[in-house]
């Protein structure tokens, strides 16, 4: 029997509606309209689309969005100066620096400069540390979106063998941490794989839940998946055939129990969780 499709687009719409309702309540009770400042450096077409989608989603949820568009020749000092101004602007609650940045700019230095209370991507070491210690201020948007997709479809996590394929700071590493935490939504037995993992198919076949974030088009084949497993595809790869994930969807859906598609899976959830973090940031700054 083919797998159940985990519809990230539909869930994202639901979460966005929930956030919109919470924003309304927050504003009605005297809170400032939450505001996200997006910083886009250069003219990478993919980044432009991402930022536009994020801005539209903000507006639909009643969140203000401001775009700072800088040229590809921007220096690190100029960008740091803008980040500093946004950090100090009381009308801005969340700051999003769209990656990648042009090569003359050290990404880590810029991300570290975003004040932790406005760090809606959860990239700042202080926020990553809080997440690791299971007392999060924000959760990183993509892993948080995957987590919601699993939880709201009642995918068993506690005690499950979860394999995370990929160990980036943005997706794989925080994903593994969220699922291994003690308590509700966690308690999984997590294995993290990467390009140096030996006998990869053997490891992935042990997964009850397989989460793939490697950036290799259709890399995960049916032979790498345990029958009945839940497969989450984080990958976004632009190919001649269009947008595809890291999983060979057509073949794997015949083996898996549940599978998330690309597009319409994790991508929309990432944006929904960014809205949630922007509201959280506005709340935090109201309290401080
Ligand atoms: P990175 O390139 O930062 O990390 C890729 C990871 O995959 C690395 O840990 C790497 O291993 C591992 N890897 C690469 N090739 C292999 C291989 N052949 N076998 C095993 N492991 C391998 O990628 P990101 O985590 O940033 O992104 C991953 C994918 O997710 C991309 O397609 C990206 O576009 C997508 N993405 C989607 C988002 C969404 O909203 N849906 C958000 C963010 C990313 P090693 O560490 O050894 O190099």
XYZ file of C-alpha atoms and ligand atoms in Angstrom:
336
model
C 0.000 0.000 0.000
C 1.491 3.403 -0.904
C 2.498 5.707 1.930
C 0.298 8.309 3.551
C 1.385 11.714 2.290
C 2.328 14.140 5.071
C 0.898 17.353 3.678
C 3.157 20.128 4.942
C 1.354 22.792 2.964
C -1.987 22.110 4.644
C -0.400 21.942 8.100
C 1.518 25.157 7.458
C -1.725 26.926 6.584
C -3.234 25.710 9.835
C -0.243 26.881 11.886
C -0.227 30.224 10.098
C -3.900 30.682 10.941
C -3.131 29.825 14.580
C -0.310 32.379 14.643
C -2.541 35.010 12.997
C -5.123 34.504 15.735
C -2.479 34.788 18.450
C -1.065 37.939 16.831
C -4.518 39.487 16.877
C -5.012 38.656 20.555
C -1.529 39.974 21.372
C -2.157 43.276 19.604
C -5.658 43.647 21.080
C -4.225 43.227 24.551
C -1.842 46.143 23.978
C 1.164 44.467 22.349
C 2.951 46.148 19.454
C 2.340 44.724 15.994
C 5.111 42.133 15.646
C 7.640 43.160 13.021
C 10.167 41.098 11.081
C 13.064 42.842 9.337
C 14.499 40.798 6.480
C 17.947 41.560 5.136
C 18.720 40.463 1.600
C 22.229 40.987 0.257
C 22.877 40.523 -3.465
C 20.524 39.274 -6.123
C 20.459 35.491 -5.801
C 17.107 34.584 -7.430
C 16.391 31.753 -4.964
C 16.954 34.047 -1.973
C 14.701 36.688 -3.482
C 11.861 34.172 -3.798
C 12.371 32.905 -0.225
C 12.334 36.430 1.208
C 9.264 37.405 -0.806
C 7.403 34.299 0.404
C 8.370 35.012 3.992
C 7.199 38.619 3.705
C 3.865 37.622 2.189
C 3.314 35.057 4.916
C 4.054 37.701 7.566
C 1.538 40.115 6.131
C -1.168 37.453 5.968
C -0.588 36.686 9.650
C -0.830 40.347 10.693
C 2.942 40.650 11.170
C 4.705 43.703 9.734
C 7.631 42.995 7.465
C 10.396 45.322 6.372
C 12.887 44.459 3.649
C 16.440 45.815 3.601
C 17.889 45.108 0.187
C 21.636 45.589 -0.113
C 23.885 45.259 -3.151
C 26.140 42.241 -3.737
C 29.137 44.553 -3.119
C 28.059 45.363 0.456
C 30.955 45.148 2.920
C 30.856 43.271 6.203
C 31.098 46.599 8.061
C 28.050 47.996 6.250
C 26.003 44.895 6.959
C 27.074 44.820 10.617
C 26.086 48.457 10.883
C 22.590 47.671 9.581
C 22.253 44.716 11.967
C 23.285 46.993 14.825
C 20.606 49.539 13.888
C 17.957 46.815 13.671
C 19.086 45.399 17.029
C 18.470 48.789 18.622
C 15.207 49.587 16.812
C 12.349 48.993 19.277
C 9.855 48.663 16.403
C 11.710 45.611 15.015
C 11.173 42.327 16.872
C 12.764 39.753 14.583
C 15.778 39.974 12.274
C 16.288 37.575 9.414
C 19.517 37.686 7.430
C 18.867 35.644 4.307
C 21.673 33.191 3.506
C 23.883 32.729 1.611
C 25.754 36.013 1.952
C 28.267 37.155 -0.694
C 31.674 35.599 -0.171
C 33.382 38.775 1.099
C 31.184 38.582 4.221
C 31.794 36.164 7.095
C 28.317 34.682 7.728
C 29.060 33.565 11.286
C 30.185 37.049 12.285
C 26.974 38.581 10.974
C 24.661 35.957 12.502
C 26.444 36.271 15.839
C 25.827 40.024 15.715
C 22.032 39.628 15.726
C 20.840 40.231 19.264
C 19.619 36.898 20.708
C 16.161 38.302 21.535
C 15.565 39.071 17.833
C 17.232 35.925 16.487
C 14.113 34.365 14.937
C 16.183 31.852 12.926
C 17.704 30.537 16.179
C 21.251 30.675 14.828
C 22.855 32.643 17.686
C 25.068 30.507 19.969
C 23.091 31.679 23.025
C 19.823 30.422 21.530
C 21.413 27.211 20.256
C 22.784 26.630 23.775
C 19.364 27.168 25.335
C 17.838 24.718 22.866
C 20.502 22.101 23.578
C 19.770 22.440 27.291
C 16.057 21.867 26.608
C 14.992 25.353 27.707
C 14.503 26.957 24.298
C 13.851 30.620 23.675
C 13.308 29.956 19.949
C 13.448 26.740 17.957
C 15.169 26.687 14.568
C 12.477 26.971 11.881
C 13.113 23.935 9.672
C 13.677 21.327 12.405
C 10.751 22.819 14.327
C 8.574 22.468 11.225
C 9.591 18.826 10.815
C 8.872 18.220 14.489
C 5.369 19.696 14.131
C 4.764 17.569 11.032
C 5.642 14.435 13.002
C 3.760 15.366 16.178
C 0.561 16.532 14.502
C 0.401 13.316 12.486
C 0.877 11.315 15.691
C 4.066 9.693 14.442
C 5.477 7.791 17.438
C 8.728 9.418 18.565
C 9.440 8.172 22.099
C 11.652 5.113 21.862
C 11.620 5.188 18.049
C 14.788 4.720 16.020
C 15.216 8.033 14.252
C 17.928 8.449 11.651
C 18.836 11.998 10.627
C 20.763 12.112 7.378
C 22.833 15.343 7.359
C 24.516 17.223 10.220
C 24.323 20.886 9.260
C 23.945 23.543 11.961
C 20.703 24.657 10.313
C 18.893 21.345 9.888
C 20.502 18.013 10.787
C 22.194 18.861 14.083
C 19.287 20.742 15.736
C 16.838 18.147 14.355
C 18.711 15.374 16.138
C 18.798 17.413 19.352
C 15.044 18.131 19.360
C 14.170 14.472 18.951
C 16.618 13.165 21.548
C 15.527 15.556 24.312
C 13.978 14.054 27.400
C 10.216 14.557 27.523
C 7.191 15.016 25.268
C 8.065 15.098 21.565
C 11.492 13.654 22.297
C 12.908 10.470 23.812
C 13.866 9.049 20.421
C 16.983 6.994 19.870
C 18.713 9.191 17.323
C 21.465 8.298 14.870
C 23.051 11.080 12.819
C 24.614 10.185 9.455
C 26.804 12.217 7.115
C 29.163 11.846 4.194
C 31.622 9.751 6.229
C 29.040 7.255 7.507
C 29.871 3.645 6.631
C 27.230 1.288 5.222
C 24.688 4.078 5.011
C 21.796 1.983 3.593
C 22.202 -0.448 6.473
C 21.847 2.393 8.978
C 18.942 4.129 7.226
C 17.067 0.810 6.948
C 16.965 0.627 10.753
C 15.030 3.901 10.933
C 11.423 4.021 12.061
C 11.658 7.700 11.172
C 14.131 8.815 8.511
C 14.773 12.539 8.131
C 16.840 13.506 5.112
C 18.635 16.858 4.718
C 21.679 16.473 2.500
C 21.020 18.493 -0.659
C 21.477 15.563 -3.100
C 18.593 15.128 -5.542
C 16.680 11.844 -5.043
C 19.581 10.298 -3.122
C 17.479 8.085 -0.835
C 16.182 5.064 -2.716
C 13.527 2.512 -1.752
C 16.268 0.030 -0.805
C 17.442 2.440 1.935
C 14.052 2.540 3.672
C 12.495 0.129 6.155
C 8.991 -0.910 5.003
C 6.445 1.189 6.881
C 8.935 3.856 7.979
C 8.111 7.549 8.125
C 10.296 9.487 5.680
C 10.710 13.256 5.909
C 12.398 14.946 2.980
C 13.933 18.320 3.801
C 15.921 18.607 0.565
C 15.275 21.266 -2.039
C 17.104 20.648 -5.291
C 16.519 22.538 -8.514
C 16.911 20.130 -11.439
C 15.956 20.202 -15.096
C 12.873 18.221 -14.115
C 11.923 20.942 -11.595
C 12.113 21.045 -7.820
C 12.918 17.671 -6.215
C 13.822 16.497 -2.748
C 16.649 14.335 -1.426
C 14.361 11.286 -1.592
C 13.282 9.353 -4.678
C 9.652 10.089 -3.874
C 7.994 7.888 -6.535
C 9.880 4.754 -5.454
C 10.053 5.396 -1.702
C 6.335 6.109 -1.328
C 5.704 2.469 -2.330
C 7.743 1.260 0.679
C 7.301 3.912 3.362
C 4.345 4.175 5.727
C 4.323 7.973 5.588
C 6.260 10.390 3.435
C 6.521 14.169 3.031
C 6.548 15.479 -0.561
C 8.738 18.125 -2.207
C 7.384 20.676 -2.843
C 4.557 20.956 -0.306
C 6.296 19.255 2.612
C 8.832 20.830 4.933
C 9.329 24.100 2.987
C 5.990 25.744 3.889
C 6.403 24.657 7.516
C 9.743 26.443 7.771
C 7.972 29.704 6.960
C 5.132 28.998 9.390
C 7.625 28.455 12.217
C 9.376 31.725 11.343
C 6.084 33.526 11.933
C 5.709 31.758 15.264
C 9.211 32.841 16.277
C 8.500 36.445 15.275
C 5.460 36.494 17.547
C 7.539 34.930 20.334
C 10.179 37.633 19.798
C 7.555 40.383 20.049
C 6.259 38.835 23.278
C 9.768 38.550 24.725
C 10.557 42.169 23.933
C 7.326 43.265 25.538
C 8.349 41.471 28.734
C 11.918 42.761 28.867
P 24.463 21.295 4.113
O 25.108 21.246 2.762
O 24.863 22.344 5.080
O 24.699 19.884 4.817
C 24.536 18.703 4.123
C 24.772 17.534 5.029
O 24.537 16.348 4.276
C 26.199 17.445 5.556
O 26.174 17.030 6.907
C 26.852 16.382 4.677
O 27.840 15.611 5.313
C 25.669 15.486 4.377
N 25.853 14.794 3.102
C 26.105 15.348 1.901
N 26.228 14.383 0.973
C 26.058 13.205 1.600
C 26.078 11.855 1.180
N 26.309 11.525 -0.090
N 25.849 10.889 2.097
C 25.633 11.218 3.382
N 25.585 12.492 3.846
C 25.809 13.462 2.961
O 22.910 21.309 3.826
P 21.642 21.867 4.679
O 21.445 21.062 5.895
O 21.712 23.331 4.789
O 20.494 21.533 3.629
C 20.199 20.224 3.236
C 19.085 20.255 2.208
O 17.918 20.787 2.828
C 19.340 21.150 1.007
O 18.725 20.577 -0.130
C 18.658 22.441 1.354
O 18.257 23.177 0.210
C 17.457 21.907 2.108
N 16.879 22.859 3.067
C 15.533 22.965 3.055
C 14.906 23.801 3.935
C 13.420 23.847 3.915
O 12.847 24.788 4.411
N 12.751 22.830 3.371
C 15.648 24.658 4.863
C 17.079 24.401 4.862
C 17.647 23.535 3.963
P 29.240 16.245 5.844
O 28.877 16.994 7.095
O 30.065 15.051 6.112
O 29.728 17.124 4.746
